[in-house]
């Protein structure tokens, strides 16, 4: 295992109404993160124009970027990433279950209930995404030591986790 993040996956769900995909992608490219970036666009992603503008503004990075849309093997792809940047939802839990370090940026009040976890941040932290990627990659085991997710009891554990956050 390398001490350096080599592969980042960005995936903000089916629609990404806040367009965090493009914002995260732009931040990584603008700060020359020096890693491969895989971007998964959901079927309902409607910010193609802004995403394509960011992509066009960084032609030298083209060899280190993979873009796919509406894929069915997200969890499998996560296992190839060093860090996943997503929102608190199904993708966050898939990443946790695959033991892939994850950074979750909440997009609404419902997702904000997870803010107590060190790997969950508000949108104001998108400007610091490179720092959070490195920090999460280095400290993921410590950050998730108290999480007990068992795939065989997954549904009830997710319900219990959500209910605990709502109290």
XYZ file of N, CA and C in Angstrom, residues 8-165:
474
model
N -8.332 8.437 -7.516
C -9.502 9.009 -6.849
C -10.725 8.759 -7.722
N -11.791 8.318 -7.101
C -13.058 8.147 -7.801
C -14.022 9.212 -7.292
N -14.684 9.893 -8.229
C -15.698 10.897 -7.899
C -17.034 10.348 -8.382
N -18.019 10.302 -7.462
C -19.327 9.762 -7.826
C -20.361 10.331 -6.867
N -21.188 11.247 -7.333
C -22.179 11.902 -6.482
C -23.609 11.475 -6.802
N -23.798 10.210 -7.072
C -25.145 9.687 -7.240
C -25.719 9.874 -8.633
N -26.977 9.547 -8.751
C -27.646 9.533 -10.052
C -27.789 10.918 -10.667
N -28.088 11.929 -9.864
C -28.386 13.252 -10.433
C -27.376 14.333 -10.045
N -26.823 14.266 -8.845
C -25.900 15.290 -8.346
C -26.486 16.689 -8.539
N -27.589 17.001 -7.867
C -28.260 18.286 -8.077
C -27.408 19.503 -7.731
N -26.424 19.334 -6.855
C -25.558 20.458 -6.469
C -24.328 20.587 -7.358
N -24.174 19.670 -8.298
C -23.041 19.644 -9.226
C -21.699 19.560 -8.492
N -21.643 18.781 -7.424
C -20.389 18.600 -6.691
C -19.380 17.796 -7.501
N -19.864 16.997 -8.443
C -18.939 16.261 -9.313
C -18.010 17.237 -10.018
N -18.585 18.229 -10.675
C -17.782 19.199 -11.424
C -16.905 20.018 -10.491
N -17.436 20.433 -9.358
C -16.649 21.234 -8.418
C -15.453 20.447 -7.879
N -15.675 19.186 -7.520
C -14.590 18.346 -7.016
C -13.558 18.095 -8.108
N -14.040 17.753 -9.282
C -13.179 17.499 -10.430
C -12.315 18.723 -10.743
N -12.924 19.888 -10.789
C -12.193 21.124 -11.058
C -11.138 21.380 -9.987
N -11.493 21.181 -8.739
C -10.543 21.415 -7.646
C -9.345 20.481 -7.762
N -9.582 19.223 -8.050
C -8.480 18.270 -8.193
C -7.567 18.645 -9.359
N -8.164 19.023 -10.473
C -7.364 19.386 -11.644
C -6.658 20.722 -11.457
N -7.299 21.677 -10.835
C -6.723 23.012 -10.654
C -5.550 23.017 -9.688
N -5.549 22.076 -8.772
C -4.465 22.028 -7.795
C -3.446 20.953 -8.139
N -3.568 20.390 -9.326
C -2.641 19.378 -9.810
C -2.423 18.288 -8.764
N -3.491 17.595 -8.443
C -3.438 16.554 -7.412
C -2.471 15.427 -7.767
N -2.147 15.292 -9.050
C -1.161 14.302 -9.468
C -1.623 12.862 -9.361
N -2.905 12.612 -9.525
C -3.419 11.257 -9.423
C -4.361 10.970 -10.594
N -4.642 9.699 -10.774
C -5.645 9.313 -11.751
C -7.015 9.628 -11.163
N -7.920 10.084 -12.012
C -9.251 10.441 -11.560
C -10.275 9.685 -12.394
N -11.136 8.944 -11.714
C -12.256 8.297 -12.394
C -13.523 9.023 -11.960
N -14.280 9.494 -12.924
C -15.527 10.203 -12.653
C -16.676 9.345 -13.149
N -17.616 9.067 -12.241
C -18.810 8.321 -12.602
C -19.980 9.303 -12.582
N -20.565 9.525 -13.737
C -21.722 10.416 -13.849
C -22.984 9.559 -13.817
N -23.939 9.972 -13.008
C -25.185 9.231 -12.905
C -26.078 9.464 -14.106
N -27.084 8.625 -14.239
C -28.012 8.708 -15.368
C -28.729 10.050 -15.423
N -28.954 10.673 -14.274
C -29.669 11.949 -14.229
C -28.765 13.168 -14.140
N -27.469 12.997 -14.364
C -26.528 14.117 -14.286
C -26.864 15.131 -15.377
N -27.140 16.363 -14.987
C -27.595 17.374 -15.952
C -26.629 18.557 -16.073
N -25.405 18.363 -15.624
C -24.431 19.460 -15.656
C -23.294 19.172 -16.649
N -23.642 18.525 -17.749
C -22.617 18.128 -18.716
C -21.821 19.306 -19.255
N -22.494 20.425 -19.512
C -21.792 21.582 -20.089
C -20.689 22.088 -19.170
N -20.997 22.279 -17.897
C -19.971 22.779 -16.973
C -18.875 21.739 -16.774
N -19.248 20.454 -16.744
C -18.253 19.399 -16.597
C -17.301 19.389 -17.804
N -17.864 19.500 -19.002
C -17.039 19.486 -20.216
C -16.122 20.708 -20.287
N -16.589 21.853 -19.785
C -15.728 23.049 -19.750
C -14.511 22.820 -18.852
N -14.731 22.211 -17.700
C -13.612 21.914 -16.798
C -12.662 20.924 -17.463
N -13.195 19.907 -18.068
C -12.378 18.910 -18.756
C -11.542 19.565 -19.863
N -12.161 20.428 -20.649
C -11.462 21.103 -21.748
C -10.391 22.063 -21.249
N -10.561 22.602 -20.054
C -9.601 23.557 -19.508
C -8.312 22.883 -19.012
N -8.310 21.561 -18.979
C -7.146 20.830 -18.460
C -6.714 19.727 -19.429
N -6.328 20.084 -20.659
C -6.002 19.052 -21.655
C -4.800 18.185 -21.276
N -3.870 18.715 -20.504
C -2.684 17.928 -20.131
C -3.031 16.778 -19.192
N -4.155 16.870 -18.523
C -4.555 15.829 -17.570
C -5.360 14.715 -18.219
N -5.646 14.838 -19.502
C -6.552 13.900 -20.186
C -6.149 12.437 -20.013
N -4.867 12.140 -20.013
C -4.415 10.750 -19.899
C -4.683 10.144 -18.524
N -4.915 10.988 -17.533
C -5.131 10.475 -16.175
C -6.604 10.522 -15.757
N -7.494 10.757 -16.723
C -8.922 10.900 -16.417
C -9.728 9.833 -17.142
N -10.641 9.207 -16.410
C -11.605 8.279 -16.983
C -12.989 8.778 -16.603
N -13.864 8.869 -17.584
C -15.240 9.306 -17.323
C -16.186 8.219 -17.833
N -17.122 7.836 -16.974
C -18.144 6.847 -17.351
C -19.483 7.360 -16.862
N -20.547 6.932 -17.520
C -21.875 7.382 -17.115
C -22.807 6.196 -16.951
N -23.631 6.279 -15.886
C -24.686 5.309 -15.631
C -24.158 3.877 -15.631
N -23.147 3.616 -14.795
C -22.554 2.280 -14.718
C -23.270 1.455 -13.650
N -23.208 0.154 -13.800
C -23.877 -0.730 -12.844
C -22.909 -1.366 -11.852
N -21.609 -1.183 -12.049
C -20.614 -1.835 -11.191
C -19.839 -0.832 -10.340
N -20.545 0.088 -9.711
C -19.901 1.144 -8.938
C -19.064 0.564 -7.798
N -19.619 -0.364 -7.026
C -18.882 -0.928 -5.896
C -17.596 -1.611 -6.360
N -17.659 -2.322 -7.465
C -16.462 -2.972 -8.004
C -15.424 -1.931 -8.385
N -15.841 -0.857 -9.016
C -14.921 0.211 -9.414
C -14.300 0.880 -8.187
N -15.066 0.967 -7.106
C -14.548 1.575 -5.877
C -13.317 0.840 -5.360
N -13.312 -0.457 -5.513
C -12.181 -1.239 -5.000
C -10.890 -0.928 -5.748
N -10.978 -0.307 -6.922
C -9.789 0.089 -7.677
C -9.304 1.483 -7.306
N -10.070 2.196 -6.491
C -9.719 3.559 -6.095
C -9.004 3.543 -4.749
N -8.163 4.542 -4.544
C -7.548 4.736 -3.226
C -8.499 5.500 -2.317
N -9.271 6.414 -2.898
C -10.239 7.223 -2.161
C -11.434 7.481 -3.069
N -12.631 7.431 -2.486
C -13.864 7.758 -3.192
C -14.402 9.062 -2.615
N -14.797 9.982 -3.497
C -15.452 11.223 -3.076
C -16.889 11.129 -3.566
N -17.836 11.211 -2.624
C -19.238 10.981 -2.933
C -20.106 11.779 -1.977
N -21.386 11.490 -1.955
C -22.279 12.100 -0.971
C -22.724 11.016 0.001
N -23.205 11.411 1.190
C -23.653 10.410 2.162
C -24.942 9.739 1.697
N -24.807 8.568 1.214
C -25.929 7.800 0.702
C -25.442 6.415 0.364
N -26.080 5.784 -0.582
C -25.733 4.413 -0.945
C -24.250 4.283 -1.310
N -23.729 5.220 -2.090
C -22.322 5.122 -2.506
C -21.371 5.198 -1.319
N -21.705 6.009 -0.325
C -20.856 6.089 0.869
C -20.828 4.729 1.569
N -22.004 4.113 1.712
C -22.060 2.817 2.376
C -21.379 1.732 1.547
N -21.513 1.785 0.235
C -20.803 0.820 -0.621
C -19.297 0.955 -0.416
N -18.826 2.176 -0.355
C -17.402 2.407 -0.156
C -16.957 1.870 1.210
N -17.735 2.151 2.236
C -17.406 1.639 3.570
C -17.369 0.120 3.583
N -18.358 -0.510 2.930
C -18.410 -1.974 2.915
C -17.287 -2.594 2.106
N -16.774 -1.875 1.100
C -15.638 -2.383 0.332
C -14.313 -1.990 0.974
N -14.409 -1.279 2.111
C -13.230 -0.814 2.855
C -12.352 0.120 2.039
N -13.000 0.888 1.166
C -12.311 1.902 0.377
C -12.491 3.241 1.079
N -11.400 3.928 1.404
C -11.529 5.232 2.059
C -12.495 6.133 1.292
N -13.345 6.822 2.045
C -14.400 7.628 1.436
C -14.465 8.997 2.089
N -14.726 9.994 1.273
C -15.043 11.338 1.729
C -16.445 11.616 1.214
N -17.331 11.988 2.119
C -18.707 12.255 1.732
C -19.020 13.729 1.975
N -19.522 14.394 0.941
C -19.905 15.804 1.015
C -21.429 15.845 0.944
N -22.059 16.319 2.020
C -23.519 16.296 2.027
C -24.099 17.398 1.152
N -25.244 17.060 0.529
C -25.902 17.966 -0.411
C -27.236 18.489 0.101
N -27.710 17.948 1.229
C -29.018 18.376 1.734
C -29.103 18.097 3.230
N -30.203 18.540 3.835
C -30.384 18.388 5.281
C -30.420 16.926 5.706
N -31.022 16.070 4.908
C -31.090 14.657 5.259
C -29.691 14.053 5.348
N -28.839 14.381 4.392
C -27.484 13.840 4.389
C -26.610 14.464 5.477
N -26.968 15.644 5.916
C -26.162 16.339 6.929
C -26.146 15.593 8.266
N -27.088 14.678 8.476
C -27.120 13.941 9.749
C -25.855 13.110 9.958
N -25.102 12.840 8.904
C -23.876 12.049 9.019
C -22.656 12.907 9.330
N -22.855 14.203 9.502
C -21.737 15.139 9.665
C -20.856 14.838 10.868
N -21.309 14.043 11.811
C -20.497 13.702 12.980
C -19.331 12.779 12.680
N -19.338 12.145 11.524
C -18.229 11.272 11.146
C -17.127 12.098 10.505
N -15.879 11.763 10.820
C -14.749 12.561 10.333
C -14.641 12.597 8.813
N -15.180 11.616 8.137
C -15.059 11.559 6.677
C -16.247 12.212 5.970
N -17.180 12.801 6.724
C -18.328 13.501 6.149
C -18.147 14.995 6.372
N -18.291 15.757 5.284
C -18.024 17.198 5.339
C -19.145 17.980 4.653
N -19.199 19.250 4.960
C -20.120 20.153 4.290
C -19.528 20.633 2.985
N -20.354 21.219 2.138
C -19.894 21.664 0.818
C -18.798 22.725 0.875
N -18.704 23.445 1.983
C -17.649 24.460 2.108
C -16.257 23.829 2.097
N -16.189 22.521 2.310
C -14.893 21.834 2.321
C -14.432 21.374 0.934
N -15.236 21.627 -0.085
C -14.801 21.265 -1.438
C -13.514 21.997 -1.827
N -13.328 23.204 -1.312
C -12.097 23.942 -1.607
C -10.865 23.280 -0.980
N -11.081 22.428 0.011
C -9.988 21.736 0.701
C -9.974 20.244 0.383
N -10.538 19.864 -0.745
C -10.733 18.446 -1.033
C -9.415 17.681 -1.108
N -8.364 18.296 -1.618
C -7.074 17.591 -1.675
C -6.573 17.243 -0.280
N -6.697 18.182 0.641
C -6.300 17.911 2.029
C -7.128 16.751 2.592
N -8.432 16.794 2.399
C -9.301 15.749 2.940
C -9.022 14.391 2.303
N -8.674 14.377 1.039
C -8.314 13.122 0.381
C -7.083 12.517 1.047
N -6.053 13.312 1.226
C -4.818 12.815 1.846
C -5.065 12.385 3.298
N -5.793 13.217 4.036
C -6.077 12.938 5.447
C -6.916 11.671 5.599
N -7.935 11.529 4.800
C -8.803 10.353 4.880
C -8.040 9.100 4.484
N -7.230 9.204 3.450
C -6.448 8.053 3.004
C -5.497 7.591 4.104
N -4.865 8.546 4.768
C -3.890 8.216 5.809
C -4.549 7.701 7.091
N -5.759 8.176 7.397
C -6.367 7.890 8.696
C -7.686 7.114 8.618
N -7.990 6.507 7.503
C -9.308 5.890 7.310
C -9.623 4.817 8.351
N -8.674 3.947 8.645
C -8.943 2.905 9.638
C -9.295 3.517 10.985
N -8.567 4.539 11.373
C -8.852 5.228 12.636
C -10.220 5.910 12.590
N -10.518 6.555 11.464
C -11.794 7.274 11.330
C -13.000 6.354 11.384
N -12.827 5.117 10.952
C -13.962 4.196 10.853
C -13.901 3.069 11.878
N -13.016 3.164 12.846
C -12.836 2.084 13.821
C -14.114 1.761 14.580
N -14.947 2.759 14.834
C -16.176 2.534 15.600
C -17.352 2.073 14.749
N -17.205 2.087 13.438
C -18.287 1.642 12.563
C -18.301 0.125 12.506
N -19.445 -0.445 12.701
C -19.595 -1.897 12.651
C -20.643 -2.218 11.594
N -20.188 -2.416 10.379
C -21.105 -2.762 9.291
C -20.840 -4.198 8.866
N -21.852 -5.014 8.941
C -21.774 -6.411 8.544
C -22.704 -6.583 7.351
N -22.151 -6.993 6.222
C -22.952 -7.084 5.010
C -24.137 -8.037 5.167
N -24.026 -9.012 6.025
C -25.115 -9.969 6.195
C -26.268 -9.386 7.006
N -25.992 -8.336 7.733
C -27.024 -7.678 8.524
C -27.169 -6.228 8.078
N -26.766 -5.962 6.858
C -26.655 -4.607 6.336
C -27.891 -3.748 6.467
N -29.042 -4.263 6.071
C -30.252 -3.443 6.084
C -30.564 -2.938 7.493
N -30.564 -3.830 8.465
C -30.886 -3.422 9.831
C -29.804 -2.510 10.396
N -28.541 -2.770 10.057
C -27.467 -1.904 10.549
C -27.600 -0.497 9.984
N -27.957 -0.381 8.721
C -28.156 0.942 8.129
C -29.321 1.659 8.806
N -30.389 0.949 9.052
C -31.540 1.543 9.736
C -31.129 2.004 11.131
N -30.411 1.148 11.861
C -29.964 1.507 13.207
C -29.031 2.712 13.180
N -28.124 2.747 12.212
C -27.182 3.855 12.089
C -27.914 5.168 11.810
N -28.863 5.127 10.903
C -29.646 6.321 10.566
C -30.473 6.762 11.769
N -31.112 5.804 12.435
C -31.915 6.170 13.608
C -31.057 6.764 14.715
N -29.864 6.239 14.912
C -28.966 6.771 15.937
C -28.560 8.209 15.617
N -28.384 8.502 14.338
C -27.996 9.864 13.938
C -29.153 10.845 14.070
